[in-house]
Backbone as XML, in Angstrom:
<?xml version="1.0"?>
<chain id="A" units="angstrom">
  <residue number="1" name="UNK">
    <atom name="N" x="-3.637" y="-78.247" z="-94.149"/>
    <atom name="CA" x="-2.854" y="-78.885" z="-93.050"/>
    <atom name="C" x="-3.155" y="-80.040" z="-93.828"/>
  </residue>
  <residue number="2" name="UNK">
    <atom name="N" x="-2.194" y="-81.173" z="-93.590"/>
    <atom name="CA" x="-2.070" y="-82.656" z="-94.449"/>
    <atom name="C" x="-3.019" y="-83.216" z="-93.066"/>
  </residue>
  <residue number="3" name="UNK">
    <atom name="N" x="-3.736" y="-84.278" z="-93.533"/>
    <atom name="CA" x="-4.389" y="-84.850" z="-92.548"/>
    <atom name="C" x="-3.526" y="-86.557" z="-92.198"/>
  </residue>
  <residue number="4" name="UNK">
    <atom name="N" x="-2.527" y="-86.857" z="-92.812"/>
    <atom name="CA" x="-2.141" y="-87.604" z="-93.091"/>
    <atom name="C" x="-1.039" y="-87.726" z="-91.828"/>
  </residue>
  <residue number="5" name="UNK">
    <atom name="N" x="-0.361" y="-88.850" z="-90.893"/>
    <atom name="CA" x="0.412" y="-88.933" z="-89.476"/>
    <atom name="C" x="1.902" y="-88.175" z="-90.519"/>
  </residue>
  <residue number="6" name="UNK">
    <atom name="N" x="2.152" y="-88.956" z="-91.318"/>
    <atom name="CA" x="3.680" y="-89.031" z="-91.822"/>
    <atom name="C" x="3.603" y="-87.615" z="-92.561"/>
  </residue>
  <residue number="7" name="UNK">
    <atom name="N" x="3.025" y="-87.182" z="-93.166"/>
    <atom name="CA" x="3.049" y="-85.968" z="-94.087"/>
    <atom name="C" x="2.988" y="-84.664" z="-92.814"/>
  </residue>
  <residue number="8" name="UNK">
    <atom name="N" x="2.244" y="-84.990" z="-91.617"/>
    <atom name="CA" x="2.107" y="-83.756" z="-90.958"/>
    <atom name="C" x="3.880" y="-83.658" z="-90.325"/>
  </residue>
  <residue number="9" name="UNK">
    <atom name="N" x="4.254" y="-84.783" z="-90.273"/>
    <atom name="CA" x="5.689" y="-84.824" z="-89.276"/>
    <atom name="C" x="6.494" y="-84.009" z="-90.599"/>
  </residue>
  <residue number="10" name="UNK">
    <atom name="N" x="6.145" y="-84.661" z="-91.919"/>
    <atom name="CA" x="7.418" y="-83.651" z="-93.031"/>
    <atom name="C" x="6.875" y="-82.407" z="-92.995"/>
  </residue>
  <residue number="11" name="UNK">
    <atom name="N" x="5.836" y="-81.696" z="-92.790"/>
    <atom name="CA" x="5.605" y="-80.477" z="-92.652"/>
    <atom name="C" x="6.572" y="-79.775" z="-91.596"/>
  </residue>
  <residue number="12" name="UNK">
    <atom name="N" x="6.451" y="-80.382" z="-90.206"/>
    <atom name="CA" x="7.521" y="-79.963" z="-89.400"/>
    <atom name="C" x="8.884" y="-80.032" z="-89.454"/>
  </residue>
  <residue number="13" name="UNK">
    <atom name="N" x="9.460" y="-81.077" z="-90.013"/>
    <atom name="CA" x="10.553" y="-81.435" z="-91.037"/>
    <atom name="C" x="11.171" y="-80.069" z="-91.870"/>
  </residue>
  <residue number="14" name="UNK">
    <atom name="N" x="9.839" y="-80.184" z="-92.721"/>
    <atom name="CA" x="10.239" y="-78.804" z="-93.687"/>
    <atom name="C" x="10.355" y="-77.622" z="-93.186"/>
  </residue>
  <residue number="15" name="UNK">
    <atom name="N" x="9.965" y="-77.220" z="-92.174"/>
    <atom name="CA" x="9.763" y="-75.828" z="-91.662"/>
    <atom name="C" x="11.025" y="-75.554" z="-90.994"/>
  </residue>
  <residue number="16" name="UNK">
    <atom name="N" x="11.303" y="-76.672" z="-90.268"/>
    <atom name="CA" x="12.934" y="-76.925" z="-89.575"/>
    <atom name="C" x="14.147" y="-76.533" z="-90.540"/>
  </residue>
  <residue number="17" name="UNK">
    <atom name="N" x="14.209" y="-77.179" z="-91.590"/>
    <atom name="CA" x="15.054" y="-77.048" z="-92.941"/>
    <atom name="C" x="15.240" y="-75.952" z="-93.227"/>
  </residue>
  <residue number="18" name="UNK">
    <atom name="N" x="13.673" y="-75.309" z="-93.589"/>
    <atom name="CA" x="13.643" y="-73.717" z="-94.034"/>
    <atom name="C" x="14.354" y="-72.790" z="-93.499"/>
  </residue>
  <residue number="19" name="UNK">
    <atom name="N" x="13.871" y="-73.230" z="-91.841"/>
    <atom name="CA" x="14.795" y="-72.054" z="-91.085"/>
    <atom name="C" x="16.265" y="-72.302" z="-91.258"/>
  </residue>
  <residue number="20" name="UNK">
    <atom name="N" x="16.719" y="-73.016" z="-91.223"/>
    <atom name="CA" x="17.644" y="-73.426" z="-91.144"/>
    <atom name="C" x="18.876" y="-73.014" z="-92.515"/>
  </residue>
  <residue number="21" name="UNK">
    <atom name="N" x="18.465" y="-73.434" z="-93.351"/>
    <atom name="CA" x="18.370" y="-72.459" z="-94.635"/>
    <atom name="C" x="18.632" y="-71.014" z="-94.479"/>
  </residue>
  <residue number="22" name="UNK">
    <atom name="N" x="17.680" y="-70.578" z="-93.704"/>
    <atom name="CA" x="17.471" y="-69.113" z="-93.915"/>
    <atom name="C" x="18.549" y="-68.069" z="-93.077"/>
  </residue>
  <residue number="23" name="UNK">
    <atom name="N" x="18.987" y="-69.345" z="-92.103"/>
    <atom name="CA" x="19.951" y="-68.961" z="-91.074"/>
    <atom name="C" x="21.127" y="-69.064" z="-91.916"/>
  </residue>
  <residue number="24" name="UNK">
    <atom name="N" x="21.676" y="-69.801" z="-92.980"/>
    <atom name="CA" x="22.956" y="-70.148" z="-93.331"/>
    <atom name="C" x="23.214" y="-68.767" z="-94.435"/>
  </residue>
  <residue number="25" name="UNK">
    <atom name="N" x="21.967" y="-68.195" z="-94.900"/>
    <atom name="CA" x="21.742" y="-67.331" z="-95.938"/>
    <atom name="C" x="22.098" y="-66.096" z="-95.352"/>
  </residue>
  <residue number="26" name="UNK">
    <atom name="N" x="21.143" y="-65.814" z="-94.065"/>
    <atom name="CA" x="21.256" y="-64.626" z="-93.130"/>
    <atom name="C" x="22.586" y="-64.623" z="-92.958"/>
  </residue>
  <residue number="27" name="UNK">
    <atom name="N" x="23.337" y="-65.770" z="-92.094"/>
    <atom name="CA" x="24.522" y="-65.386" z="-91.673"/>
    <atom name="C" x="25.491" y="-64.469" z="-92.702"/>
  </residue>
  <residue number="28" name="UNK">
    <atom name="N" x="25.491" y="-65.967" z="-94.127"/>
    <atom name="CA" x="26.249" y="-65.042" z="-95.446"/>
    <atom name="C" x="26.102" y="-63.647" z="-95.368"/>
  </residue>
  <residue number="29" name="UNK">
    <atom name="N" x="25.073" y="-63.113" z="-95.467"/>
    <atom name="CA" x="24.936" y="-61.646" z="-96.009"/>
    <atom name="C" x="25.956" y="-60.758" z="-94.841"/>
  </residue>
  <residue number="30" name="UNK">
    <atom name="N" x="25.465" y="-61.318" z="-93.253"/>
    <atom name="CA" x="26.477" y="-60.378" z="-92.674"/>
    <atom name="C" x="27.812" y="-60.598" z="-92.341"/>
  </residue>
  <residue number="31" name="UNK">
    <atom name="N" x="28.359" y="-61.696" z="-92.943"/>
    <atom name="CA" x="29.526" y="-61.562" z="-92.986"/>
    <atom name="C" x="30.369" y="-61.107" z="-93.919"/>
  </residue>
  <residue number="32" name="UNK">
    <atom name="N" x="29.381" y="-60.935" z="-95.178"/>
    <atom name="CA" x="29.950" y="-60.210" z="-96.655"/>
    <atom name="C" x="30.178" y="-58.752" z="-96.150"/>
  </residue>
  <residue number="33" name="UNK">
    <atom name="N" x="29.061" y="-58.444" z="-95.278"/>
    <atom name="CA" x="28.907" y="-56.989" z="-94.665"/>
    <atom name="C" x="29.973" y="-56.612" z="-93.751"/>
  </residue>
  <residue number="34" name="UNK">
    <atom name="N" x="30.616" y="-57.916" z="-92.923"/>
    <atom name="CA" x="31.402" y="-57.662" z="-92.002"/>
    <atom name="C" x="32.890" y="-57.548" z="-92.810"/>
  </residue>
  <residue number="35" name="UNK">
    <atom name="N" x="33.093" y="-58.127" z="-94.283"/>
    <atom name="CA" x="34.287" y="-58.124" z="-95.094"/>
    <atom name="C" x="34.096" y="-56.530" z="-95.471"/>
  </residue>
  <residue number="36" name="UNK">
    <atom name="N" x="33.004" y="-56.253" z="-95.788"/>
    <atom name="CA" x="33.092" y="-54.696" z="-96.487"/>
    <atom name="C" x="33.785" y="-53.912" z="-95.645"/>
  </residue>
  <residue number="37" name="UNK">
    <atom name="N" x="33.091" y="-53.806" z="-94.514"/>
    <atom name="CA" x="33.614" y="-53.040" z="-93.387"/>
    <atom name="C" x="34.923" y="-53.127" z="-93.408"/>
  </residue>
  <residue number="38" name="UNK">
    <atom name="N" x="35.537" y="-54.292" z="-92.870"/>
    <atom name="CA" x="37.142" y="-54.237" z="-92.449"/>
    <atom name="C" x="38.212" y="-54.025" z="-93.847"/>
  </residue>
  <residue number="39" name="UNK">
    <atom name="N" x="37.433" y="-54.143" z="-95.363"/>
    <atom name="CA" x="37.914" y="-53.890" z="-96.476"/>
    <atom name="C" x="38.315" y="-52.258" z="-96.221"/>
  </residue>
  <residue number="40" name="UNK">
    <atom name="N" x="36.879" y="-51.824" z="-95.881"/>
    <atom name="CA" x="36.574" y="-50.066" z="-95.756"/>
    <atom name="C" x="37.689" y="-49.484" z="-94.399"/>
  </residue>
  <residue number="41" name="UNK">
    <atom name="N" x="38.114" y="-50.194" z="-93.470"/>
    <atom name="CA" x="38.784" y="-49.643" z="-92.497"/>
    <atom name="C" x="40.329" y="-49.982" z="-92.757"/>
  </residue>
  <residue number="42" name="UNK">
    <atom name="N" x="40.415" y="-51.083" z="-93.773"/>
    <atom name="CA" x="41.453" y="-50.986" z="-94.036"/>
    <atom name="C" x="42.883" y="-51.980" z="-93.491"/>
  </residue>
  <residue number="43" name="UNK">
    <atom name="N" x="42.198" y="-52.933" z="-92.359"/>
    <atom name="CA" x="43.104" y="-54.028" z="-91.540"/>
    <atom name="C" x="42.998" y="-55.077" z="-92.429"/>
  </residue>
  <residue number="44" name="UNK">
    <atom name="N" x="44.438" y="-55.077" z="-92.352"/>
    <atom name="CA" x="44.687" y="-56.671" z="-93.525"/>
    <atom name="C" x="44.326" y="-57.759" z="-92.794"/>
  </residue>
  <residue number="45" name="UNK">
    <atom name="N" x="44.367" y="-58.095" z="-91.569"/>
    <atom name="CA" x="44.023" y="-59.050" z="-90.979"/>
    <atom name="C" x="42.794" y="-59.392" z="-90.467"/>
  </residue>
  <residue number="46" name="UNK">
    <atom name="N" x="42.179" y="-58.263" z="-90.358"/>
    <atom name="CA" x="40.510" y="-58.378" z="-90.470"/>
    <atom name="C" x="40.378" y="-59.064" z="-91.352"/>
  </residue>
  <residue number="47" name="UNK">
    <atom name="N" x="40.264" y="-58.308" z="-92.596"/>
    <atom name="CA" x="39.951" y="-58.564" z="-94.027"/>
    <atom name="C" x="40.218" y="-60.140" z="-94.213"/>
  </residue>
  <residue number="48" name="UNK">
    <atom name="N" x="41.203" y="-60.418" z="-93.931"/>
    <atom name="CA" x="41.678" y="-61.819" z="-94.254"/>
    <atom name="C" x="40.953" y="-62.969" z="-93.231"/>
  </residue>
  <residue number="49" name="UNK">
    <atom name="N" x="40.783" y="-62.776" z="-92.114"/>
    <atom name="CA" x="39.922" y="-63.165" z="-91.198"/>
    <atom name="C" x="38.654" y="-63.221" z="-91.794"/>
  </residue>
  <residue number="50" name="UNK">
    <atom name="N" x="38.047" y="-62.378" z="-91.951"/>
    <atom name="CA" x="36.522" y="-62.540" z="-92.150"/>
    <atom name="C" x="36.583" y="-63.433" z="-93.542"/>
  </residue>
  <residue number="51" name="UNK">
    <atom name="N" x="37.265" y="-63.058" z="-94.216"/>
    <atom name="CA" x="37.010" y="-63.429" z="-96.098"/>
    <atom name="C" x="36.890" y="-65.388" z="-95.980"/>
  </residue>
  <residue number="52" name="UNK">
    <atom name="N" x="38.189" y="-65.529" z="-95.108"/>
    <atom name="CA" x="37.677" y="-66.901" z="-94.851"/>
    <atom name="C" x="36.531" y="-67.600" z="-93.847"/>
  </residue>
  <residue number="53" name="UNK">
    <atom name="N" x="36.192" y="-66.890" z="-93.306"/>
    <atom name="CA" x="35.388" y="-67.470" z="-92.031"/>
    <atom name="C" x="33.974" y="-67.126" z="-93.487"/>
  </residue>
  <residue number="54" name="UNK">
    <atom name="N" x="33.870" y="-65.926" z="-94.101"/>
    <atom name="CA" x="32.562" y="-66.151" z="-95.210"/>
    <atom name="C" x="32.859" y="-67.068" z="-96.001"/>
  </residue>
  <residue number="55" name="UNK">
    <atom name="N" x="33.802" y="-67.772" z="-96.860"/>
    <atom name="CA" x="34.132" y="-68.624" z="-97.522"/>
    <atom name="C" x="33.813" y="-70.217" z="-96.979"/>
  </residue>
  <residue number="56" name="UNK">
    <atom name="N" x="34.144" y="-70.245" z="-95.702"/>
    <atom name="CA" x="33.970" y="-71.559" z="-95.134"/>
    <atom name="C" x="32.534" y="-71.818" z="-94.757"/>
  </residue>
  <residue number="57" name="UNK">
    <atom name="N" x="31.933" y="-70.628" z="-94.566"/>
    <atom name="CA" x="30.456" y="-70.499" z="-94.604"/>
    <atom name="C" x="29.857" y="-70.780" z="-95.532"/>
  </residue>
  <residue number="58" name="UNK">
    <atom name="N" x="30.172" y="-70.069" z="-96.691"/>
    <atom name="CA" x="29.395" y="-70.285" z="-98.013"/>
    <atom name="C" x="29.847" y="-71.934" z="-98.385"/>
  </residue>
  <residue number="59" name="UNK">
    <atom name="N" x="30.817" y="-72.467" z="-98.413"/>
    <atom name="CA" x="31.048" y="-73.597" z="-98.701"/>
    <atom name="C" x="30.138" y="-74.800" z="-98.016"/>
  </residue>
  <residue number="60" name="UNK">
    <atom name="N" x="29.747" y="-74.336" z="-96.283"/>
    <atom name="CA" x="28.944" y="-75.085" z="-95.787"/>
    <atom name="C" x="27.725" y="-75.222" z="-96.175"/>
  </residue>
  <residue number="61" name="UNK">
    <atom name="N" x="27.181" y="-73.660" z="-96.510"/>
    <atom name="CA" x="25.533" y="-73.966" z="-97.066"/>
    <atom name="C" x="25.462" y="-74.618" z="-98.179"/>
  </residue>
  <residue number="62" name="UNK">
    <atom name="N" x="26.485" y="-74.941" z="-98.948"/>
    <atom name="CA" x="26.184" y="-75.341" z="-100.722"/>
    <atom name="C" x="26.381" y="-76.841" z="-100.162"/>
  </residue>
  <residue number="63" name="UNK">
    <atom name="N" x="27.538" y="-77.214" z="-99.328"/>
    <atom name="CA" x="27.638" y="-78.491" z="-99.140"/>
    <atom name="C" x="26.317" y="-79.127" z="-98.306"/>
  </residue>
  <residue number="64" name="UNK">
    <atom name="N" x="25.142" y="-78.542" z="-97.382"/>
    <atom name="CA" x="23.943" y="-78.466" z="-97.072"/>
    <atom name="C" x="22.818" y="-78.803" z="-97.887"/>
  </residue>
  <residue number="65" name="UNK">
    <atom name="N" x="23.215" y="-77.805" z="-99.258"/>
    <atom name="CA" x="22.238" y="-77.425" z="-99.831"/>
    <atom name="C" x="21.270" y="-76.155" z="-100.060"/>
  </residue>
  <residue number="66" name="UNK">
    <atom name="N" x="21.737" y="-75.573" z="-99.068"/>
    <atom name="CA" x="20.973" y="-74.313" z="-98.598"/>
    <atom name="C" x="21.396" y="-73.531" z="-99.421"/>
  </residue>
  <residue number="67" name="UNK">
    <atom name="N" x="22.203" y="-73.202" z="-100.505"/>
    <atom name="CA" x="22.831" y="-72.359" z="-101.802"/>
    <atom name="C" x="23.129" y="-73.537" z="-102.487"/>
  </residue>
  <residue number="68" name="UNK">
    <atom name="N" x="22.893" y="-72.905" z="-103.833"/>
    <atom name="CA" x="23.021" y="-73.752" z="-105.400"/>
    <atom name="C" x="24.513" y="-73.368" z="-105.505"/>
  </residue>
  <residue number="69" name="UNK">
    <atom name="N" x="25.113" y="-74.483" z="-105.876"/>
    <atom name="CA" x="26.700" y="-74.515" z="-105.769"/>
    <atom name="C" x="27.204" y="-73.029" z="-107.117"/>
  </residue>
  <residue number="70" name="UNK">
    <atom name="N" x="26.220" y="-72.934" z="-107.682"/>
    <atom name="CA" x="26.453" y="-71.698" z="-108.561"/>
    <atom name="C" x="26.540" y="-70.451" z="-107.915"/>
  </residue>
  <residue number="71" name="UNK">
    <atom name="N" x="25.594" y="-70.096" z="-107.190"/>
    <atom name="CA" x="25.425" y="-69.234" z="-106.248"/>
    <atom name="C" x="26.433" y="-69.335" z="-105.711"/>
  </residue>
  <residue number="72" name="UNK">
    <atom name="N" x="26.858" y="-70.090" z="-104.522"/>
    <atom name="CA" x="27.837" y="-70.242" z="-103.987"/>
    <atom name="C" x="29.555" y="-69.651" z="-104.519"/>
  </residue>
  <residue number="73" name="UNK">
    <atom name="N" x="29.581" y="-70.368" z="-105.930"/>
    <atom name="CA" x="30.876" y="-69.896" z="-106.412"/>
    <atom name="C" x="30.592" y="-67.901" z="-106.581"/>
  </residue>
  <residue number="74" name="UNK">
    <atom name="N" x="29.452" y="-67.571" z="-107.060"/>
    <atom name="CA" x="29.357" y="-66.265" z="-107.652"/>
    <atom name="C" x="30.115" y="-65.278" z="-106.220"/>
  </residue>
  <residue number="75" name="UNK">
    <atom name="N" x="29.372" y="-65.966" z="-104.847"/>
    <atom name="CA" x="29.555" y="-65.391" z="-103.883"/>
    <atom name="C" x="30.763" y="-65.484" z="-103.628"/>
  </residue>
  <residue number="76" name="UNK">
    <atom name="N" x="31.291" y="-66.188" z="-103.752"/>
    <atom name="CA" x="32.841" y="-66.337" z="-103.367"/>
    <atom name="C" x="33.707" y="-65.259" z="-104.171"/>
  </residue>
  <residue number="77" name="UNK">
    <atom name="N" x="33.407" y="-65.352" z="-105.564"/>
    <atom name="CA" x="33.844" y="-64.534" z="-106.264"/>
    <atom name="C" x="33.855" y="-62.816" z="-106.095"/>
  </residue>
  <residue number="78" name="UNK">
    <atom name="N" x="32.515" y="-62.798" z="-105.824"/>
    <atom name="CA" x="32.438" y="-61.474" z="-105.331"/>
    <atom name="C" x="33.093" y="-61.073" z="-103.956"/>
  </residue>
  <residue number="79" name="UNK">
    <atom name="N" x="33.278" y="-62.094" z="-103.345"/>
    <atom name="CA" x="34.363" y="-61.728" z="-101.677"/>
    <atom name="C" x="35.548" y="-61.467" z="-102.135"/>
  </residue>
  <residue number="80" name="UNK">
    <atom name="N" x="35.914" y="-62.351" z="-103.546"/>
    <atom name="CA" x="37.581" y="-61.954" z="-103.534"/>
    <atom name="C" x="37.530" y="-60.800" z="-104.346"/>
  </residue>
  <residue number="81" name="UNK">
    <atom name="N" x="36.746" y="-60.413" z="-104.915"/>
    <atom name="CA" x="37.139" y="-59.470" z="-105.751"/>
    <atom name="C" x="37.345" y="-58.272" z="-105.008"/>
  </residue>
  <residue number="82" name="UNK">
    <atom name="N" x="36.136" y="-57.949" z="-103.902"/>
    <atom name="CA" x="36.288" y="-57.173" z="-102.429"/>
    <atom name="C" x="37.248" y="-57.402" z="-102.026"/>
  </residue>
  <residue number="83" name="UNK">
    <atom name="N" x="38.441" y="-58.495" z="-101.383"/>
    <atom name="CA" x="39.418" y="-58.027" z="-101.060"/>
    <atom name="C" x="40.641" y="-58.165" z="-101.957"/>
  </residue>
  <residue number="84" name="UNK">
    <atom name="N" x="40.708" y="-58.352" z="-103.229"/>
    <atom name="CA" x="41.761" y="-57.904" z="-103.904"/>
    <atom name="C" x="41.444" y="-56.148" z="-104.417"/>
  </residue>
  <residue number="85" name="UNK">
    <atom name="N" x="40.295" y="-56.123" z="-103.892"/>
    <atom name="CA" x="40.457" y="-54.450" z="-104.181"/>
    <atom name="C" x="40.892" y="-53.331" z="-103.335"/>
  </residue>
  <residue number="86" name="UNK">
    <atom name="N" x="40.788" y="-54.572" z="-102.030"/>
    <atom name="CA" x="41.325" y="-53.594" z="-100.928"/>
    <atom name="C" x="42.839" y="-53.801" z="-100.909"/>
  </residue>
  <residue number="87" name="UNK">
    <atom name="N" x="43.383" y="-54.937" z="-101.794"/>
    <atom name="CA" x="45.034" y="-55.071" z="-101.907"/>
    <atom name="C" x="45.418" y="-54.253" z="-102.621"/>
  </residue>
  <residue number="88" name="UNK">
    <atom name="N" x="44.505" y="-53.911" z="-103.599"/>
    <atom name="CA" x="45.026" y="-52.617" z="-104.686"/>
    <atom name="C" x="45.146" y="-51.809" z="-104.143"/>
  </residue>
  <residue number="89" name="UNK">
    <atom name="N" x="44.571" y="-51.184" z="-102.963"/>
    <atom name="CA" x="44.527" y="-49.670" z="-102.774"/>
    <atom name="C" x="45.940" y="-49.221" z="-101.946"/>
  </residue>
</chain>
């Protein structure tokens, strides 16, 4: 643990930021699973809604720095691939 007062503050700030980043990453995983479930069910309206929500959350996470921009792009491409496979069926 840090001895300097400002460094004690920074430890707390870093902890809060880490948890926020974890929430973004966890939410993205949850939304990705929901998208795959919607694709399996075959409901096009739900697929479109879930895809939009997933892409929106990925963009927010990348803008905040919770995800690297290339990771965000990769996840969005994977989601698009899942949606296009649903449209092909």
